[in-house]
Amino acid sequence: METNKLPVSVLQTKQHFEILDGLRGVAAFAVVVFHFMEWIFTDPSKNFIGHGFLAVDFFFCLSGFVIGYAYDDRIAKMGIWNFFIARIIRLHPLVIAGSVLGLLAFLFDPFGGHLELYSAGKIVLTFICSLFLIPLPVIADRGFNLFSFNAPAWSLFWEYIANIFYAVILYRIGKSILVVLIILAAFAICFVAYNSGNLLGGWSGPTFWDGCARISYSFLMGLLIYRFNLVIKNKLGFTGLSILLLLAFIMPFSEWNWLTEPLVVLFYFPLLISLGAGAVLKPGLKKICVFSGNISYPLYMTHYAVLWMFGNYYTNYKPNTTQLAFIVPIAVVLLVGFAYLVMKVYDIPLRKYLTERRKR
């Protein structure tokens, strides 16, 4: 079916679950704070938000629920190709923005780095791979991340893989097969946690397949919540659910991570998605939820260029606790402001333009 023959109703975006959108923003904010604290607390057990990285698993579960809700009843009409185009328009502008910002931070970091160790060819190749989400963990100054110029892009790589599997296989399968796949993915999550001691992997070459296990379970579980209509009506609201979500990120980092982290991913996050889908939003918090949801993806995809510069600043200048108490909160606020600017000036206009062209 040709794109320009698709009914407008097929191309329109469905209504959002505003509380879930707001929780996505809370999780993105937690990721940013966690990444700052990673530099400051080399001992994870001293990091007050030492489990902030689990926000990615929450994203994956939420993504499965939202994709099922948005596309289960219309992907057959719109076709796989149009589904892929829709997802690329939604996701890839900020993949490009994050790669460009990461390259600029690498080339012009005022606080250090070893640019002289890398040839122009290697830098260009790394940048191209970053633009197209091709894993290439070769830059030592970037911790040998799969995507050296924008570390969080590792989760977008798996998001794309999940979307491909959804369009080709998952939207066609019945509930019983979905349950079987979830059980297998749950065993994979438990194996990764037991083998590694935690679920922190996925971002590097040696932990590449950990990322596969993490998205497999959470994405499938999100689909299950939608397809089985596991929506729990409640009055917790956005504030109550935000507190419950943050509790997962600030739970103690201990020798029991191999057990506590899978429990959070396997049961707690799906429960929060079910509660978030059934919670009632107070009118006074609607704008906060909308803003939080809108800013979540731009913030997630643009913040890490600054994190590398902060890391070099922290390593070279050793700021004290008082200085950090000013630097980190101000940096987080500025990053939120910058993400909002990127969203308004670049992401929304570009996506609107591409969507209009697609409809025509």
mmCIF file of C-alpha atoms in Angstrom:
data_model
loop_
_atom_site.group_PDB
_atom_site.id
_atom_site.type_symbol
_atom_site.label_atom_id
_atom_site.label_comp_id
_atom_site.label_asym_id
_atom_site.label_seq_id
_atom_site.Cartn_x
_atom_site.Cartn_y
_atom_site.Cartn_z
ATOM 1 C CA MET A 1 0.000 0.000 0.000
ATOM 2 C CA GLU A 2 1.429 3.382 -0.959
ATOM 3 C CA THR A 3 2.022 5.905 1.812
ATOM 4 C CA ASN A 4 0.062 8.658 0.072
ATOM 5 C CA LYS A 5 -2.995 6.382 -0.141
ATOM 6 C CA LEU A 6 -3.158 5.702 3.579
ATOM 7 C CA PRO A 7 -6.244 7.056 5.364
ATOM 8 C CA VAL A 8 -5.456 9.967 7.634
ATOM 9 C CA SER A 9 -7.025 8.033 10.531
ATOM 10 C CA VAL A 10 -4.322 5.377 10.215
ATOM 11 C CA LEU A 11 -1.557 7.966 10.393
ATOM 12 C CA GLN A 12 -2.931 9.932 13.337
ATOM 13 C CA THR A 13 -1.438 9.489 16.799
ATOM 14 C CA LYS A 14 -3.717 8.022 19.469
ATOM 15 C CA GLN A 15 -4.457 9.716 22.753
ATOM 16 C CA HIS A 16 -1.650 9.508 25.308
ATOM 17 C CA PHE A 17 -1.701 8.046 28.798
ATOM 18 C CA GLU A 18 -0.643 11.280 30.422
ATOM 19 C CA ILE A 19 0.463 9.836 33.761
ATOM 20 C CA LEU A 20 2.649 7.273 31.970
ATOM 21 C CA ASP A 21 4.087 10.109 29.896
ATOM 22 C CA GLY A 22 4.864 11.966 33.106
ATOM 23 C CA LEU A 23 6.525 8.899 34.625
ATOM 24 C CA ARG A 24 8.717 8.618 31.542
ATOM 25 C CA GLY A 25 9.974 12.112 32.323
ATOM 26 C CA VAL A 26 10.657 11.183 35.952
ATOM 27 C CA ALA A 27 12.687 8.200 34.746
ATOM 28 C CA ALA A 28 14.649 10.350 32.275
ATOM 29 C CA PHE A 29 15.435 12.847 35.029
ATOM 30 C CA ALA A 30 16.632 9.983 37.243
ATOM 31 C CA VAL A 31 18.944 8.744 34.468
ATOM 32 C CA VAL A 32 20.565 12.173 34.160
ATOM 33 C CA VAL A 33 21.152 12.454 37.918
ATOM 34 C CA PHE A 34 22.452 8.879 38.014
ATOM 35 C CA HIS A 35 24.988 9.619 35.269
ATOM 36 C CA PHE A 36 26.319 12.605 37.200
ATOM 37 C CA MET A 37 26.551 10.560 40.380
ATOM 38 C CA GLU A 38 28.423 7.783 38.548
ATOM 39 C CA TRP A 39 31.385 10.138 38.204
ATOM 40 C CA ILE A 40 31.219 11.348 41.788
ATOM 41 C CA PHE A 41 30.701 7.989 43.527
ATOM 42 C CA THR A 42 33.085 5.425 42.097
ATOM 43 C CA ASP A 43 31.718 3.042 44.744
ATOM 44 C CA PRO A 44 28.128 2.349 43.588
ATOM 45 C CA SER A 45 27.067 1.420 47.113
ATOM 46 C CA LYS A 46 27.561 5.068 48.140
ATOM 47 C CA ASN A 47 25.502 6.424 45.249
ATOM 48 C CA PHE A 48 22.104 7.511 46.571
ATOM 49 C CA ILE A 49 20.572 6.845 43.144
ATOM 50 C CA GLY A 50 22.720 3.830 42.371
ATOM 51 C CA HIS A 51 19.912 2.032 40.551
ATOM 52 C CA GLY A 52 19.038 4.913 38.256
ATOM 53 C CA PHE A 53 20.138 2.797 35.303
ATOM 54 C CA LEU A 54 17.025 0.650 35.803
ATOM 55 C CA ALA A 55 15.066 3.534 34.289
ATOM 56 C CA VAL A 56 16.022 2.029 30.930
ATOM 57 C CA ASP A 57 14.119 -1.154 31.781
ATOM 58 C CA PHE A 58 11.136 0.989 32.726
ATOM 59 C CA PHE A 59 11.425 2.728 29.337
ATOM 60 C CA PHE A 60 11.463 -0.651 27.584
ATOM 61 C CA CYS A 61 8.360 -1.884 29.415
ATOM 62 C CA LEU A 62 6.529 1.369 28.773
ATOM 63 C CA SER A 63 7.545 1.188 25.112
ATOM 64 C CA GLY A 64 6.050 -2.288 24.724
ATOM 65 C CA PHE A 65 2.773 -1.110 26.248
ATOM 66 C CA VAL A 66 2.617 2.053 24.121
ATOM 67 C CA ILE A 67 3.559 0.294 20.863
ATOM 68 C CA GLY A 68 0.874 -2.334 21.448
ATOM 69 C CA TYR A 69 -1.704 0.340 22.250
ATOM 70 C CA ALA A 70 -0.758 2.538 19.316
ATOM 71 C CA TYR A 71 -0.270 -0.039 16.570
ATOM 72 C CA ASP A 72 -1.813 -3.448 17.360
ATOM 73 C CA ASP A 73 -5.110 -2.550 15.702
ATOM 74 C CA ARG A 74 -3.725 -0.668 12.705
ATOM 75 C CA ILE A 75 -0.313 -1.995 11.694
ATOM 76 C CA ALA A 76 -1.959 -4.476 9.308
ATOM 77 C CA LYS A 77 -3.672 -1.560 7.529
ATOM 78 C CA MET A 78 -0.684 0.754 7.457
ATOM 79 C CA GLY A 79 1.844 -1.950 6.535
ATOM 80 C CA ILE A 80 5.272 -2.745 7.911
ATOM 81 C CA TRP A 81 7.081 -0.188 5.774
ATOM 82 C CA ASN A 82 4.879 2.658 6.956
ATOM 83 C CA PHE A 83 5.291 1.504 10.546
ATOM 84 C CA PHE A 84 9.069 1.682 10.154
ATOM 85 C CA ILE A 85 8.839 5.163 8.642
ATOM 86 C CA ALA A 86 6.647 6.314 11.540
ATOM 87 C CA ARG A 87 9.130 5.002 14.104
ATOM 88 C CA ILE A 88 12.126 6.498 12.305
ATOM 89 C CA ILE A 89 10.411 9.893 12.198
ATOM 90 C CA ARG A 90 9.669 9.620 15.905
ATOM 91 C CA LEU A 91 13.054 8.374 17.074
ATOM 92 C CA HIS A 92 15.839 9.222 14.675
ATOM 93 C CA PRO A 93 15.992 13.038 14.634
ATOM 94 C CA LEU A 94 17.215 12.946 18.230
ATOM 95 C CA VAL A 95 19.595 10.066 17.475
ATOM 96 C CA ILE A 96 21.224 12.417 14.956
ATOM 97 C CA ALA A 97 21.164 15.364 17.370
ATOM 98 C CA GLY A 98 22.762 13.304 20.138
ATOM 99 C CA SER A 99 25.489 12.109 17.765
ATOM 100 C CA VAL A 100 26.301 15.644 16.615
ATOM 101 C CA LEU A 101 26.433 16.945 20.182
ATOM 102 C CA GLY A 102 28.626 14.015 21.196
ATOM 103 C CA LEU A 103 31.039 14.678 18.343
ATOM 104 C CA LEU A 104 31.272 18.380 19.241
ATOM 105 C CA ALA A 105 31.922 17.518 22.895
ATOM 106 C CA PHE A 106 34.632 15.099 21.833
ATOM 107 C CA LEU A 107 36.354 17.636 19.561
ATOM 108 C CA PHE A 108 36.024 20.734 21.753
ATOM 109 C CA ASP A 109 35.947 19.516 25.358
ATOM 110 C CA PRO A 110 37.458 22.393 27.392
ATOM 111 C CA PHE A 111 38.365 20.115 30.292
ATOM 112 C CA GLY A 112 40.541 17.504 28.683
ATOM 113 C CA GLY A 113 40.500 14.391 26.575
ATOM 114 C CA HIS A 114 43.097 12.849 24.262
ATOM 115 C CA LEU A 115 41.979 13.841 20.804
ATOM 116 C CA GLU A 116 45.513 13.347 19.474
ATOM 117 C CA LEU A 117 45.204 9.578 19.969
ATOM 118 C CA TYR A 118 42.573 9.201 17.276
ATOM 119 C CA SER A 119 42.916 9.627 13.538
ATOM 120 C CA ALA A 120 40.427 11.702 11.578
ATOM 121 C CA GLY A 121 39.288 8.537 9.814
ATOM 122 C CA LYS A 122 38.514 6.787 13.083
ATOM 123 C CA ILE A 123 36.551 9.782 14.355
ATOM 124 C CA VAL A 124 34.556 10.069 11.132
ATOM 125 C CA LEU A 125 33.805 6.330 11.108
ATOM 126 C CA THR A 126 32.672 6.450 14.730
ATOM 127 C CA PHE A 127 30.424 9.401 13.965
ATOM 128 C CA ILE A 128 28.852 7.690 10.947
ATOM 129 C CA CYS A 129 28.218 4.559 12.995
ATOM 130 C CA SER A 130 26.626 6.703 15.679
ATOM 131 C CA LEU A 131 24.310 8.360 13.138
ATOM 132 C CA PHE A 132 23.090 4.978 11.887
ATOM 133 C CA LEU A 133 23.125 3.178 15.254
ATOM 134 C CA ILE A 134 25.868 0.758 14.268
ATOM 135 C CA PRO A 135 27.701 -0.404 17.428
ATOM 136 C CA LEU A 136 31.423 0.457 17.352
ATOM 137 C CA PRO A 137 33.090 0.393 20.795
ATOM 138 C CA VAL A 138 36.543 1.694 19.864
ATOM 139 C CA ILE A 139 37.043 5.044 21.665
ATOM 140 C CA ALA A 140 38.921 4.571 24.938
ATOM 141 C CA ASP A 141 38.148 8.138 26.073
ATOM 142 C CA ARG A 142 34.483 7.247 25.872
ATOM 143 C CA GLY A 143 34.689 4.111 27.983
ATOM 144 C CA PHE A 144 34.492 1.879 24.906
ATOM 145 C CA ASN A 145 30.759 2.508 24.745
ATOM 146 C CA LEU A 146 28.907 0.850 21.869
ATOM 147 C CA PHE A 147 28.059 4.365 20.705
ATOM 148 C CA SER A 148 30.988 6.498 21.732
ATOM 149 C CA PHE A 149 29.504 9.882 20.835
ATOM 150 C CA ASN A 150 26.183 9.274 22.578
ATOM 151 C CA ALA A 151 26.331 6.485 25.130
ATOM 152 C CA PRO A 152 22.560 6.216 25.833
ATOM 153 C CA ALA A 153 21.985 5.343 22.169
ATOM 154 C CA TRP A 154 22.652 1.692 23.056
ATOM 155 C CA SER A 155 19.075 1.477 24.320
ATOM 156 C CA LEU A 156 17.778 3.065 21.100
ATOM 157 C CA PHE A 157 19.598 0.375 19.146
ATOM 158 C CA TRP A 158 17.619 -2.274 21.025
ATOM 159 C CA GLU A 159 14.450 -0.204 20.748
ATOM 160 C CA TYR A 160 14.796 -0.366 16.970
ATOM 161 C CA ILE A 161 15.422 -4.119 17.117
ATOM 162 C CA ALA A 162 12.301 -4.573 19.256
ATOM 163 C CA ASN A 163 10.281 -2.481 16.808
ATOM 164 C CA ILE A 164 11.478 -4.630 13.905
ATOM 165 C CA PHE A 165 10.511 -7.828 15.717
ATOM 166 C CA TYR A 166 7.167 -6.302 16.634
ATOM 167 C CA ALA A 167 6.351 -5.399 13.030
ATOM 168 C CA VAL A 168 7.522 -8.712 11.571
ATOM 169 C CA ILE A 169 6.474 -11.180 14.273
ATOM 170 C CA LEU A 170 5.096 -9.930 17.568
ATOM 171 C CA TYR A 171 1.958 -8.171 16.392
ATOM 172 C CA ARG A 172 0.842 -11.419 14.714
ATOM 173 C CA ILE A 173 1.320 -13.816 17.631
ATOM 174 C CA GLY A 174 -1.381 -14.926 20.053
ATOM 175 C CA LYS A 175 -1.463 -14.387 23.795
ATOM 176 C CA SER A 176 -0.289 -17.891 24.676
ATOM 177 C CA ILE A 177 2.867 -17.580 22.557
ATOM 178 C CA LEU A 178 3.499 -14.148 24.043
ATOM 179 C CA VAL A 179 3.371 -15.644 27.540
ATOM 180 C CA VAL A 180 5.872 -18.361 26.546
ATOM 181 C CA LEU A 181 8.261 -15.753 25.144
ATOM 182 C CA ILE A 182 7.980 -13.710 28.336
ATOM 183 C CA ILE A 183 8.837 -16.741 30.486
ATOM 184 C CA LEU A 184 11.922 -17.436 28.362
ATOM 185 C CA ALA A 185 12.946 -13.767 28.534
ATOM 186 C CA ALA A 186 12.481 -13.807 32.312
ATOM 187 C CA PHE A 187 14.947 -16.683 32.582
ATOM 188 C CA ALA A 188 17.377 -14.663 30.442
ATOM 189 C CA ILE A 189 17.050 -11.667 32.781
ATOM 190 C CA CYS A 190 17.709 -13.841 35.813
ATOM 191 C CA PHE A 191 20.716 -15.459 34.140
ATOM 192 C CA VAL A 192 22.246 -12.085 33.253
ATOM 193 C CA ALA A 193 21.721 -10.757 36.779
ATOM 194 C CA TYR A 194 23.166 -13.868 38.415
ATOM 195 C CA ASN A 195 26.096 -14.099 36.003
ATOM 196 C CA SER A 196 27.045 -10.410 36.166
ATOM 197 C CA GLY A 197 25.853 -9.603 39.672
ATOM 198 C CA ASN A 198 23.550 -6.868 38.341
ATOM 199 C CA LEU A 199 21.624 -5.649 35.287
ATOM 200 C CA LEU A 200 23.871 -2.707 34.457
ATOM 201 C CA GLY A 201 25.069 -4.166 31.148
ATOM 202 C CA GLY A 202 24.086 -3.509 27.572
ATOM 203 C CA TRP A 203 26.126 -0.398 26.835
ATOM 204 C CA SER A 204 29.508 -2.053 26.100
ATOM 205 C CA GLY A 205 30.889 -4.724 23.804
ATOM 206 C CA PRO A 206 31.335 -7.407 26.505
ATOM 207 C CA THR A 207 27.792 -6.817 27.817
ATOM 208 C CA PHE A 208 26.127 -6.393 24.411
ATOM 209 C CA TRP A 209 23.747 -9.349 24.807
ATOM 210 C CA ASP A 210 22.715 -8.181 28.272
ATOM 211 C CA GLY A 211 20.891 -5.400 26.459
ATOM 212 C CA CYS A 212 19.034 -7.990 24.393
ATOM 213 C CA ALA A 213 17.826 -9.749 27.537
ATOM 214 C CA ARG A 214 16.771 -6.481 29.152
ATOM 215 C CA ILE A 215 14.609 -5.283 26.282
ATOM 216 C CA SER A 216 13.248 -8.732 25.446
ATOM 217 C CA TYR A 217 11.525 -9.190 28.781
ATOM 218 C CA SER A 218 10.413 -5.607 29.417
ATOM 219 C CA PHE A 219 9.127 -4.894 25.900
ATOM 220 C CA LEU A 220 7.226 -8.179 25.786
ATOM 221 C CA MET A 221 5.813 -7.554 29.253
ATOM 222 C CA GLY A 222 4.582 -4.136 28.159
ATOM 223 C CA LEU A 223 2.811 -5.799 25.239
ATOM 224 C CA LEU A 224 1.257 -8.333 27.598
ATOM 225 C CA ILE A 225 -0.084 -5.599 29.892
ATOM 226 C CA TYR A 226 -1.841 -4.020 26.924
ATOM 227 C CA ARG A 227 -3.144 -7.192 25.316
ATOM 228 C CA PHE A 228 -4.446 -8.684 28.556
ATOM 229 C CA ASN A 229 -5.795 -5.280 29.613
ATOM 230 C CA LEU A 230 -3.964 -5.488 32.929
ATOM 231 C CA VAL A 231 -4.949 -1.959 33.874
ATOM 232 C CA ILE A 232 -5.423 -1.391 37.600
ATOM 233 C CA LYS A 233 -7.807 1.422 38.506
ATOM 234 C CA ASN A 234 -6.432 3.439 41.418
ATOM 235 C CA LYS A 235 -6.172 6.891 42.979
ATOM 236 C CA LEU A 236 -2.398 7.052 43.406
ATOM 237 C CA GLY A 237 -2.123 9.791 40.818
ATOM 238 C CA PHE A 238 1.024 11.133 39.222
ATOM 239 C CA THR A 239 2.622 12.148 42.523
ATOM 240 C CA GLY A 240 2.117 8.803 44.228
ATOM 241 C CA LEU A 241 3.335 6.815 41.236
ATOM 242 C CA SER A 242 6.360 9.083 40.806
ATOM 243 C CA ILE A 243 7.379 8.355 44.388
ATOM 244 C CA LEU A 244 6.933 4.618 43.832
ATOM 245 C CA LEU A 245 9.043 4.793 40.668
ATOM 246 C CA LEU A 246 11.820 6.746 42.366
ATOM 247 C CA LEU A 247 11.964 4.150 45.152
ATOM 248 C CA ALA A 248 13.244 1.631 42.593
ATOM 249 C CA PHE A 249 16.106 3.934 41.651
ATOM 250 C CA ILE A 250 17.204 4.802 45.195
ATOM 251 C CA MET A 251 17.011 1.294 46.680
ATOM 252 C CA PRO A 252 20.337 0.246 48.243
ATOM 253 C CA PHE A 253 23.101 -1.019 45.963
ATOM 254 C CA SER A 254 24.300 -4.230 47.586
ATOM 255 C CA GLU A 255 25.582 -7.759 47.113
ATOM 256 C CA TRP A 256 21.950 -8.781 46.596
ATOM 257 C CA ASN A 257 21.620 -6.863 43.326
ATOM 258 C CA TRP A 258 21.494 -10.129 41.402
ATOM 259 C CA LEU A 259 18.175 -10.778 43.157
ATOM 260 C CA THR A 260 16.637 -7.352 43.844
ATOM 261 C CA GLU A 261 17.173 -5.935 40.346
ATOM 262 C CA PRO A 262 15.420 -8.802 38.503
ATOM 263 C CA LEU A 263 12.528 -8.568 40.978
ATOM 264 C CA VAL A 264 12.123 -4.878 40.151
ATOM 265 C CA VAL A 265 12.272 -5.508 36.404
ATOM 266 C CA LEU A 266 10.145 -8.660 36.379
ATOM 267 C CA PHE A 267 7.352 -7.512 38.674
ATOM 268 C CA TYR A 268 7.629 -3.973 40.041
ATOM 269 C CA PHE A 269 7.924 -2.018 36.783
ATOM 270 C CA PRO A 270 5.079 -3.914 35.072
ATOM 271 C CA LEU A 271 2.965 -3.207 38.151
ATOM 272 C CA LEU A 272 3.753 0.507 37.876
ATOM 273 C CA ILE A 273 2.795 0.500 34.185
ATOM 274 C CA SER A 274 -0.531 -1.178 35.056
ATOM 275 C CA LEU A 275 -1.145 1.340 37.826
ATOM 276 C CA GLY A 276 -0.075 4.279 35.660
ATOM 277 C CA ALA A 277 -2.487 3.265 32.902
ATOM 278 C CA GLY A 278 -5.340 3.108 35.390
ATOM 279 C CA ALA A 279 -4.557 6.104 37.586
ATOM 280 C CA VAL A 280 -6.604 9.296 37.574
ATOM 281 C CA LEU A 281 -4.742 12.490 36.757
ATOM 282 C CA LYS A 282 -5.626 15.611 38.721
ATOM 283 C CA PRO A 283 -6.270 18.542 36.355
ATOM 284 C CA GLY A 284 -3.685 20.686 38.109
ATOM 285 C CA LEU A 285 -0.907 18.208 37.263
ATOM 286 C CA LYS A 286 -1.770 17.763 33.590
ATOM 287 C CA LYS A 287 0.679 20.410 32.338
ATOM 288 C CA ILE A 288 3.470 18.912 34.440
ATOM 289 C CA CYS A 289 2.819 15.435 33.043
ATOM 290 C CA VAL A 290 2.652 16.688 29.472
ATOM 291 C CA PHE A 291 5.887 18.650 29.862
ATOM 292 C CA SER A 292 7.589 15.750 31.620
ATOM 293 C CA GLY A 293 6.597 13.322 28.890
ATOM 294 C CA ASN A 294 7.538 15.666 26.063
ATOM 295 C CA ILE A 295 10.960 16.467 27.480
ATOM 296 C CA SER A 296 11.879 12.896 28.446
ATOM 297 C CA TYR A 297 13.252 11.660 25.123
ATOM 298 C CA PRO A 298 15.074 14.900 24.162
ATOM 299 C CA LEU A 299 16.659 15.000 27.629
ATOM 300 C CA TYR A 300 17.696 11.359 27.467
ATOM 301 C CA MET A 301 19.276 11.738 24.027
ATOM 302 C CA THR A 302 21.071 15.069 24.474
ATOM 303 C CA HIS A 303 22.459 15.052 28.010
ATOM 304 C CA TYR A 304 25.444 12.744 27.687
ATOM 305 C CA ALA A 305 27.701 15.077 25.721
ATOM 306 C CA VAL A 306 27.802 17.287 28.817
ATOM 307 C CA LEU A 307 28.388 14.247 31.045
ATOM 308 C CA TRP A 308 31.690 13.470 29.338
ATOM 309 C CA MET A 309 32.820 17.069 29.813
ATOM 310 C CA PHE A 310 31.729 16.943 33.442
ATOM 311 C CA GLY A 311 33.678 13.702 33.867
ATOM 312 C CA ASN A 312 36.865 15.289 32.552
ATOM 313 C CA TYR A 313 36.283 18.365 34.709
ATOM 314 C CA TYR A 314 35.713 16.229 37.809
ATOM 315 C CA THR A 315 38.744 14.028 37.123
ATOM 316 C CA ASN A 316 41.131 16.910 36.452
ATOM 317 C CA TYR A 317 39.966 19.522 38.961
ATOM 318 C CA LYS A 318 38.548 17.446 41.847
ATOM 319 C CA PRO A 319 35.782 19.863 42.946
ATOM 320 C CA ASN A 320 34.771 19.540 46.595
ATOM 321 C CA THR A 321 31.343 18.614 47.899
ATOM 322 C CA THR A 322 30.223 22.220 48.279
ATOM 323 C CA GLN A 323 31.134 23.021 44.688
ATOM 324 C CA LEU A 324 29.399 19.890 43.419
ATOM 325 C CA ALA A 325 26.263 20.815 45.365
ATOM 326 C CA PHE A 326 26.030 23.869 43.105
ATOM 327 C CA ILE A 327 27.406 22.441 39.871
ATOM 328 C CA VAL A 328 25.262 19.313 39.532
ATOM 329 C CA PRO A 329 21.798 20.816 40.229
ATOM 330 C CA ILE A 330 22.536 23.799 37.978
ATOM 331 C CA ALA A 331 23.813 21.481 35.240
ATOM 332 C CA VAL A 332 20.685 19.313 35.462
ATOM 333 C CA VAL A 333 18.400 22.358 35.193
ATOM 334 C CA LEU A 334 20.387 23.694 32.230
ATOM 335 C CA LEU A 335 20.235 20.297 30.529
ATOM 336 C CA VAL A 336 16.458 20.241 30.912
ATOM 337 C CA GLY A 337 16.315 23.746 29.443
ATOM 338 C CA PHE A 338 18.597 22.776 26.572
ATOM 339 C CA ALA A 339 16.548 19.626 25.873
ATOM 340 C CA TYR A 340 13.417 21.786 25.735
ATOM 341 C CA LEU A 341 15.121 24.112 23.267
ATOM 342 C CA VAL A 342 16.221 21.185 21.083
ATOM 343 C CA MET A 343 12.686 19.809 21.198
ATOM 344 C CA LYS A 344 11.047 23.103 20.208
ATOM 345 C CA VAL A 345 13.546 24.339 17.638
ATOM 346 C CA TYR A 346 14.661 21.067 16.050
ATOM 347 C CA ASP A 347 12.787 17.879 16.968
ATOM 348 C CA ILE A 348 9.134 18.947 16.780
ATOM 349 C CA PRO A 349 9.472 21.044 13.598
ATOM 350 C CA LEU A 350 11.463 18.327 11.827
ATOM 351 C CA ARG A 351 9.054 15.565 12.833
ATOM 352 C CA LYS A 352 6.092 17.715 11.837
ATOM 353 C CA TYR A 353 7.637 18.401 8.436
ATOM 354 C CA LEU A 354 8.458 14.741 7.830
ATOM 355 C CA THR A 355 5.006 13.626 9.006
ATOM 356 C CA GLU A 356 3.253 16.091 6.712
ATOM 357 C CA ARG A 357 5.305 14.899 3.775
ATOM 358 C CA ARG A 358 4.478 11.328 4.687
ATOM 359 C CA LYS A 359 0.737 12.082 4.790
ATOM 360 C CA ARG A 360 0.883 13.766 1.391
#
